[in-house]
Tab-separated table of N, CA, C and O in Angstrom:
chain	number	residue	atom	x	y	z
A	14	MET	N	50.587	-12.952	-9.482
A	14	MET	CA	49.977	-11.733	-7.838
A	14	MET	C	49.395	-12.612	-7.394
A	14	MET	O	48.010	-12.465	-7.790
A	15	GLU	N	50.213	-13.593	-6.803
A	15	GLU	CA	49.044	-14.541	-5.485
A	15	GLU	C	48.508	-13.130	-4.055
A	15	GLU	O	49.506	-13.249	-3.696
A	16	SER	N	47.809	-13.468	-4.100
A	16	SER	CA	47.321	-12.840	-2.351
A	16	SER	C	46.972	-13.523	-1.664
A	16	SER	O	46.380	-14.789	-1.674
A	17	SER	N	47.476	-13.285	-0.174
A	17	SER	CA	46.907	-14.156	0.717
A	17	SER	C	45.981	-14.201	1.620
A	17	SER	O	45.108	-13.008	1.031
A	18	ILE	N	44.947	-14.611	2.209
A	18	ILE	CA	43.977	-14.916	1.876
A	18	ILE	C	43.684	-13.640	3.508
A	18	ILE	O	42.540	-13.135	3.112
A	19	PRO	N	44.581	-13.165	4.598
A	19	PRO	CA	44.240	-12.498	5.070
A	19	PRO	C	44.013	-10.793	4.672
A	19	PRO	O	43.387	-9.933	4.525
A	20	GLU	N	45.247	-11.068	3.212
A	20	GLU	CA	45.000	-9.790	2.720
A	20	GLU	C	43.828	-9.393	2.220
A	20	GLU	O	42.925	-8.076	1.937
A	21	LEU	N	43.003	-10.592	1.383
A	21	LEU	CA	42.105	-10.654	0.446
A	21	LEU	C	40.779	-10.142	1.468
A	21	LEU	O	39.881	-9.744	1.617
A	22	LEU	N	40.974	-10.770	2.813
A	22	LEU	CA	39.633	-10.630	3.827
A	22	LEU	C	39.900	-8.935	4.444
A	22	LEU	O	39.022	-8.055	4.389
A	23	LEU	N	41.331	-8.676	4.105
A	23	LEU	CA	40.789	-7.413	4.471
A	23	LEU	C	40.646	-6.295	3.130
A	23	LEU	O	40.066	-5.183	3.572
A	24	ALA	N	40.846	-6.912	2.129
A	24	ALA	CA	40.672	-5.824	1.229
A	24	ALA	C	39.076	-5.561	0.797
A	24	ALA	O	38.195	-4.548	1.087
A	25	GLY	N	38.323	-6.914	1.272
A	25	GLY	CA	36.697	-7.341	1.375
A	25	GLY	C	36.471	-6.827	2.534
A	25	GLY	O	35.019	-6.017	2.177
A	26	SER	N	36.741	-6.720	3.470
A	26	SER	CA	36.487	-5.958	5.299
A	26	SER	C	36.199	-4.585	4.326
A	26	SER	O	35.276	-3.763	4.805
A	27	ARG	N	37.293	-3.913	3.850
A	27	ARG	CA	37.314	-2.506	3.272
A	27	ARG	C	36.335	-2.055	2.597
A	27	ARG	O	35.672	-0.962	2.589
A	28	LEU	N	35.833	-2.707	1.217
A	28	LEU	CA	35.375	-2.443	0.557
A	28	LEU	C	34.286	-2.476	0.890
A	28	LEU	O	33.002	-1.885	0.530
A	29	MET	N	33.409	-3.448	1.952
A	29	MET	CA	32.334	-3.804	2.674
A	29	MET	C	31.942	-2.334	3.142
A	29	MET	O	30.635	-1.816	3.174
A	30	LEU	N	32.777	-1.673	4.290
A	30	LEU	CA	32.489	-0.951	5.104
A	30	LEU	C	32.565	0.524	4.017
A	30	LEU	O	31.298	1.380	4.166
A	31	ILE	N	33.100	0.566	3.008
A	31	ILE	CA	32.940	1.869	1.964
A	31	ILE	C	31.635	2.180	1.406
A	31	ILE	O	30.908	2.571	1.182
A	32	GLY	N	31.201	0.283	1.308
A	32	GLY	CA	29.825	0.325	0.408
A	32	GLY	C	28.726	0.901	1.795
A	32	GLY	O	27.544	1.217	1.442
A	33	MET	N	28.793	0.264	2.846
A	33	MET	CA	27.513	0.561	3.613
A	33	MET	C	27.792	1.743	4.092
A	33	MET	O	26.412	2.352	4.285
A	34	THR	N	28.814	2.785	4.240
A	34	THR	CA	28.660	3.863	4.442
A	34	THR	C	28.359	4.690	3.453
A	34	THR	O	27.078	5.630	3.892
A	35	ILE	N	28.594	4.206	2.679
A	35	ILE	CA	27.496	4.991	1.091
A	35	ILE	C	26.360	5.038	0.890
A	35	ILE	O	25.623	5.720	1.065
A	36	VAL	N	25.767	3.665	1.395
A	36	VAL	CA	24.765	3.470	1.937
A	36	VAL	C	23.980	4.390	2.689
A	36	VAL	O	22.809	4.794	2.423
A	37	PHE	N	24.586	4.686	3.979
A	37	PHE	CA	24.047	4.585	5.067
A	37	PHE	C	23.715	6.026	4.945
A	37	PHE	O	23.124	7.025	4.850
A	38	LEU	N	24.759	6.896	4.333
A	38	LEU	CA	25.304	8.520	3.680
A	38	LEU	C	23.798	8.747	2.865
A	38	LEU	O	22.809	9.952	3.282
A	39	PHE	N	23.496	8.013	1.872
A	39	PHE	CA	22.221	7.952	0.603
A	39	PHE	C	21.165	8.232	1.480
A	39	PHE	O	19.926	8.851	1.400
A	40	LEU	N	20.762	7.086	2.642
A	40	LEU	CA	19.643	6.758	3.056
A	40	LEU	C	19.476	8.387	4.290
A	40	LEU	O	18.136	8.682	4.606
A	41	ALA	N	20.968	8.567	4.774
A	41	ALA	CA	20.235	9.635	5.555
A	41	ALA	C	19.720	11.404	4.612
A	41	ALA	O	18.945	11.819	5.284
A	42	LEU	N	20.720	11.425	3.632
A	42	LEU	CA	20.484	12.396	2.943
A	42	LEU	C	18.761	12.585	2.326
A	42	LEU	O	18.295	13.168	2.527
A	43	LEU	N	18.708	10.795	2.283
A	43	LEU	CA	17.383	10.678	1.465
A	43	LEU	C	16.104	11.025	2.782
A	43	LEU	O	14.745	11.791	2.139
A	44	VAL	N	16.422	10.889	3.969
A	44	VAL	CA	15.816	10.988	5.275
A	44	VAL	C	15.398	12.515	5.244
A	44	VAL	O	14.369	12.983	5.757
A	45	GLY	N	16.756	13.280	5.599
A	45	GLY	CA	16.905	14.382	5.324
A	45	GLY	C	15.614	15.432	4.469
A	45	GLY	O	15.022	16.733	4.547
A	46	VAL	N	15.979	15.006	3.172
A	46	VAL	CA	15.016	15.502	1.434
A	46	VAL	C	13.550	15.298	2.358
A	46	VAL	O	13.056	16.377	2.201
A	47	ILE	N	13.251	13.958	3.006
A	47	ILE	CA	12.104	14.213	2.645
A	47	ILE	C	11.347	14.766	4.179
A	47	ILE	O	10.093	15.372	3.970
A	48	HIS	N	12.219	15.060	5.245
A	48	HIS	CA	11.911	15.615	5.984
A	48	HIS	C	11.647	16.720	6.297
A	48	HIS	O	10.563	17.888	6.199
A	49	ALA	N	12.703	17.450	5.083
A	49	ALA	CA	12.555	19.131	4.968
A	49	ALA	C	11.480	19.439	3.640
A	49	ALA	O	10.829	20.278	3.654
A	50	THR	N	11.578	18.624	3.174
A	50	THR	CA	10.301	18.416	2.028
A	50	THR	C	8.218	18.781	2.965
A	50	THR	O	7.849	19.450	2.805
A	51	SER	N	8.263	18.189	3.906
A	51	SER	CA	7.589	17.998	5.158
A	51	SER	C	7.278	19.021	5.497
A	51	SER	O	6.030	19.689	5.541
A	52	ARG	N	8.629	19.355	5.719
A	52	ARG	CA	8.046	21.534	6.288
A	52	ARG	C	8.039	22.280	5.391
A	52	ARG	O	6.802	22.875	5.493
A	53	LEU	N	8.426	22.330	3.958
A	53	LEU	CA	8.407	23.538	3.307
A	53	LEU	C	7.026	22.770	2.808
A	53	LEU	O	5.606	24.115	2.870
A	54	LEU	N	6.000	21.964	2.586
A	54	LEU	CA	4.750	21.463	2.574
A	54	LEU	C	3.791	21.768	3.270
A	54	LEU	O	2.960	22.475	3.119
A	55	GLY	N	4.084	22.010	4.468
A	55	GLY	CA	3.245	21.644	5.756
A	55	GLY	C	3.340	23.878	6.069
A	55	GLY	O	2.547	24.342	6.488
A	56	ARG	N	4.417	24.208	5.598
A	56	ARG	CA	4.123	25.382	5.818
A	56	ARG	C	3.827	26.565	4.633
A	56	ARG	O	2.480	27.217	5.200
A	57	TYR	N	3.906	26.154	3.743
A	57	TYR	CA	3.331	26.595	2.537
A	57	TYR	C	1.831	26.054	2.039
A	57	TYR	O	1.260	27.284	0.942
A	58	SER	N	1.337	25.039	2.356
A	58	SER	CA	-0.155	25.013	2.534
A	58	SER	C	-0.495	24.291	3.443
A	58	SER	O	-0.569	22.669	3.668
A	59	PRO	N	-0.997	24.927	4.462
A	59	PRO	CA	-0.958	24.369	5.299
A	59	PRO	C	-3.043	23.461	5.254
A	59	PRO	O	-3.494	23.574	4.462
A	60	GLU	N	-2.872	22.599	6.752
A	60	GLU	CA	-3.805	21.549	5.798
A	60	GLU	C	-5.111	22.120	6.303
A	60	GLU	O	-5.394	23.492	7.648
A	61	GLU	N	-6.352	22.151	5.432
A	61	GLU	CA	-7.308	22.544	6.210
A	61	GLU	C	-8.423	21.511	6.797
A	61	GLU	O	-8.367	20.373	7.067
A	62	PRO	N	-8.986	22.097	7.693
A	62	PRO	CA	-10.021	20.860	8.655
A	62	PRO	C	-10.556	20.385	7.623
A	62	PRO	O	-11.022	20.973	7.155
A	63	ILE	N	-10.701	19.117	8.251
A	63	ILE	CA	-11.699	18.372	7.429
A	63	ILE	C	-13.100	18.258	8.553
A	63	ILE	O	-13.237	18.166	9.681
A	64	VAL	N	-14.136	18.647	7.290
A	64	VAL	CA	-15.533	18.329	8.198
A	64	VAL	C	-15.966	17.017	7.872
A	64	VAL	O	-16.314	17.060	6.647
A	65	LEU	N	-16.161	16.686	9.157
A	65	LEU	CA	-16.817	15.395	8.815
A	65	LEU	C	-18.604	15.735	8.863
A	65	LEU	O	-19.339	16.439	9.662
A	66	LYS	N	-19.178	14.698	7.611
A	66	LYS	CA	-20.621	15.337	7.739
A	66	LYS	C	-21.155	13.549	8.095
A	66	LYS	O	-20.882	12.816	8.006
A	67	PRO	N	-22.309	13.970	8.839
A	67	PRO	CA	-23.114	12.652	9.880
A	67	PRO	C	-23.470	12.040	8.252
A	67	PRO	O	-23.622	12.189	6.878
A	68	ALA	N	-23.302	10.830	8.890
A	68	ALA	CA	-23.728	9.720	7.899
A	68	ALA	C	-25.380	9.982	7.778
A	68	ALA	O	-26.296	10.087	8.574
A	69	SER	N	-25.765	9.830	6.165
A	69	SER	CA	-27.295	9.393	5.907
A	69	SER	C	-27.775	8.053	6.412
A	69	SER	O	-27.605	7.597	6.510
A	70	THR	N	-29.196	8.832	6.776
A	70	THR	CA	-29.871	6.975	7.725
A	70	THR	C	-29.960	6.906	6.026
A	70	THR	O	-31.708	7.020	5.705
A	71	VAL	N	-30.038	5.297	5.775
A	71	VAL	CA	-30.900	4.948	4.973
A	71	VAL	C	-31.819	3.767	5.557
A	71	VAL	O	-31.488	2.584	6.583
A	72	PRO	N	-33.133	4.070	5.009
A	72	PRO	CA	-34.019	2.819	5.188
A	72	PRO	C	-33.798	1.670	5.534
A	72	PRO	O	-33.850	1.209	4.451
A	73	VAL	N	-34.322	0.666	6.266
A	73	VAL	CA	-33.832	-0.598	6.435
A	73	VAL	C	-35.321	-1.098	6.258
A	73	VAL	O	-36.734	-0.938	6.775
A	74	ARG	N	-34.961	-1.891	5.237
A	74	ARG	CA	-36.321	-2.816	4.531
A	74	ARG	C	-36.869	-3.895	5.727
A	74	ARG	O	-35.221	-4.727	6.336
A	75	ASN	N	-37.837	-4.287	5.669
A	75	ASN	CA	-38.077	-5.855	6.584
A	75	ASN	C	-38.087	-6.718	6.047
A	75	ASN	O	-38.419	-6.606	4.537
A	76	VAL	N	-36.694	-7.591	5.705
A	76	VAL	CA	-36.640	-8.790	5.833
A	76	VAL	C	-37.729	-9.872	5.660
A	76	VAL	O	-37.388	-10.325	6.624
A	77	GLY	N	-38.993	-9.760	4.811
A	77	GLY	CA	-39.735	-10.684	5.278
A	77	GLY	C	-40.704	-10.414	4.191
A	77	GLY	O	-41.331	-9.493	3.909
A	78	GLY	N	-41.777	-11.443	4.069
A	78	GLY	CA	-43.005	-10.982	3.068
A	78	GLY	C	-42.955	-11.179	1.668
A	78	GLY	O	-41.173	-12.106	1.610
A	79	GLU	N	-42.620	-10.011	0.664
A	79	GLU	CA	-42.215	-9.773	-0.408
A	79	GLU	C	-40.760	-9.619	-0.637
A	79	GLU	O	-40.193	-10.292	-1.767
A	80	ASP	N	-40.399	-8.997	0.299
A	80	ASP	CA	-39.063	-8.305	0.318
A	80	ASP	C	-38.083	-9.980	0.028
A	80	ASP	O	-37.102	-9.931	-0.800
A	81	GLU	N	-38.577	-10.555	1.067
A	81	GLU	CA	-37.416	-11.895	1.262
A	81	GLU	C	-37.929	-12.958	0.191
A	81	GLU	O	-36.595	-13.669	-0.774
A	82	ALA	N	-38.816	-12.889	-0.458
A	82	ALA	CA	-39.021	-13.306	-1.736
A	82	ALA	C	-38.259	-12.841	-3.043
A	82	ALA	O	-37.891	-13.793	-3.368
A	83	GLU	N	-37.976	-11.181	-2.919
A	83	GLU	CA	-37.408	-11.036	-4.223
A	83	GLU	C	-35.816	-11.264	-4.105
A	83	GLU	O	-35.223	-11.462	-4.909
A	84	ILE	N	-35.236	-11.204	-2.625
A	84	ILE	CA	-34.056	-11.635	-2.313
A	84	ILE	C	-34.081	-13.013	-2.864
A	84	ILE	O	-32.442	-13.006	-3.923
A	85	VAL	N	-34.606	-14.090	-2.526
A	85	VAL	CA	-34.617	-15.709	-2.869
A	85	VAL	C	-34.312	-15.347	-4.582
A	85	VAL	O	-33.729	-16.447	-4.692
A	86	ALA	N	-35.423	-14.530	-4.831
A	86	ALA	CA	-35.239	-14.720	-6.837
A	86	ALA	C	-33.666	-14.555	-7.646
A	86	ALA	O	-33.989	-14.796	-7.964
A	87	ALA	N	-33.643	-13.499	-6.464
A	87	ALA	CA	-32.649	-12.745	-7.181
A	87	ALA	C	-31.227	-13.461	-6.958
A	87	ALA	O	-30.174	-13.826	-8.222
A	88	ILE	N	-31.492	-14.153	-5.897
A	88	ILE	CA	-29.594	-15.148	-5.703
A	88	ILE	C	-30.137	-16.534	-6.477
A	88	ILE	O	-29.121	-16.672	-7.250
A	89	THR	N	-31.176	-16.799	-7.144
A	89	THR	CA	-31.312	-17.974	-7.526
A	89	THR	C	-31.121	-17.636	-8.484
A	89	THR	O	-30.612	-18.576	-9.418
A	90	ALA	N	-31.609	-16.377	-9.350
A	90	ALA	CA	-31.283	-16.196	-10.684
A	90	ALA	C	-29.886	-16.292	-11.076
A	90	ALA	O	-29.228	-16.176	-11.693
A	91	ALA	N	-29.215	-15.628	-9.814
A	91	ALA	CA	-27.586	-15.514	-10.149
A	91	ALA	C	-26.919	-16.673	-10.216
A	91	ALA	O	-25.706	-17.184	-10.738
A	92	ILE	N	-27.287	-17.360	-9.099
A	92	ILE	CA	-27.165	-19.057	-9.440
A	92	ILE	C	-26.878	-19.626	-10.648
A	92	ILE	O	-25.844	-20.357	-11.146
A	93	HIS	N	-27.889	-19.423	-11.064
A	93	HIS	CA	-28.331	-20.145	-12.193
A	93	HIS	C	-27.658	-19.589	-13.325
A	93	HIS	O	-26.798	-20.483	-14.543
A	94	ARG	N	-27.880	-18.272	-13.376
A	94	ARG	CA	-26.938	-17.543	-14.566
A	94	ARG	C	-24.934	-18.212	-14.156
A	94	ARG	O	-24.320	-17.944	-15.837
A	95	TYR	N	-24.874	-17.990	-12.729
A	95	TYR	CA	-23.125	-18.728	-12.876
A	95	TYR	C	-23.017	-19.874	-13.686
A	95	TYR	O	-22.056	-19.785	-14.197
A	96	GLN	N	-23.972	-20.850	-13.129
A	96	GLN	CA	-23.742	-22.137	-13.654
A	96	GLN	C	-23.771	-22.262	-15.010
A	96	GLN	O	-23.201	-23.333	-15.543
A	97	ASN	N	-24.567	-21.852	-15.406
A	97	ASN	CA	-24.799	-21.692	-17.220
A	97	ASN	C	-23.559	-21.132	-17.778
A	97	ASN	O	-23.269	-21.643	-18.913
A	98	LYS	N	-23.034	-20.324	-16.857
A	98	LYS	CA	-21.678	-19.390	-17.828
A	98	LYS	C	-20.506	-20.503	-17.584
A	98	LYS	O	-19.889	-20.451	-18.189
A	99	GLN	N	-20.573	-21.247	-16.801
A	99	GLN	CA	-19.464	-21.896	-16.735
A	99	GLN	C	-18.947	-23.532	-17.549
A	99	GLN	O	-17.924	-23.650	-17.453
A	100	GLY	N	-20.264	-23.898	-18.067
A	100	GLY	CA	-20.059	-24.676	-19.568
A	100	GLY	C	-19.124	-23.856	-20.890
A	100	GLY	O	-18.816	-24.812	-21.136
A	101	THR	N	-19.870	-22.548	-20.684
A	101	THR	CA	-19.279	-22.179	-22.035
A	101	THR	C	-17.677	-21.959	-21.829
A	101	THR	O	-17.145	-21.343	-23.054
A	102	PHE	N	-16.731	-22.045	-20.921
A	102	PHE	CA	-15.811	-21.626	-20.755
A	102	PHE	C	-14.923	-22.696	-21.510
A	102	PHE	O	-13.514	-23.294	-21.490
């Protein structure tokens, strides 16, 4: 049985429309289920008001003198350690 090109195109178009309809209906059902779930959760478990706490104030250190020397020493030690680890791999 040999089918002609127009018959094959018509069969392909029908199959495409059936597939697109099934996907569309599935997605519409999925959106409906998600919407219904959202409404149910909103009804039976209302959100509690969020209470924001003021940010704690952290004392700012003066970056100068001894503090700066400690930072430079820490950075230098980290660089030295990193460079020594590179050779071990």
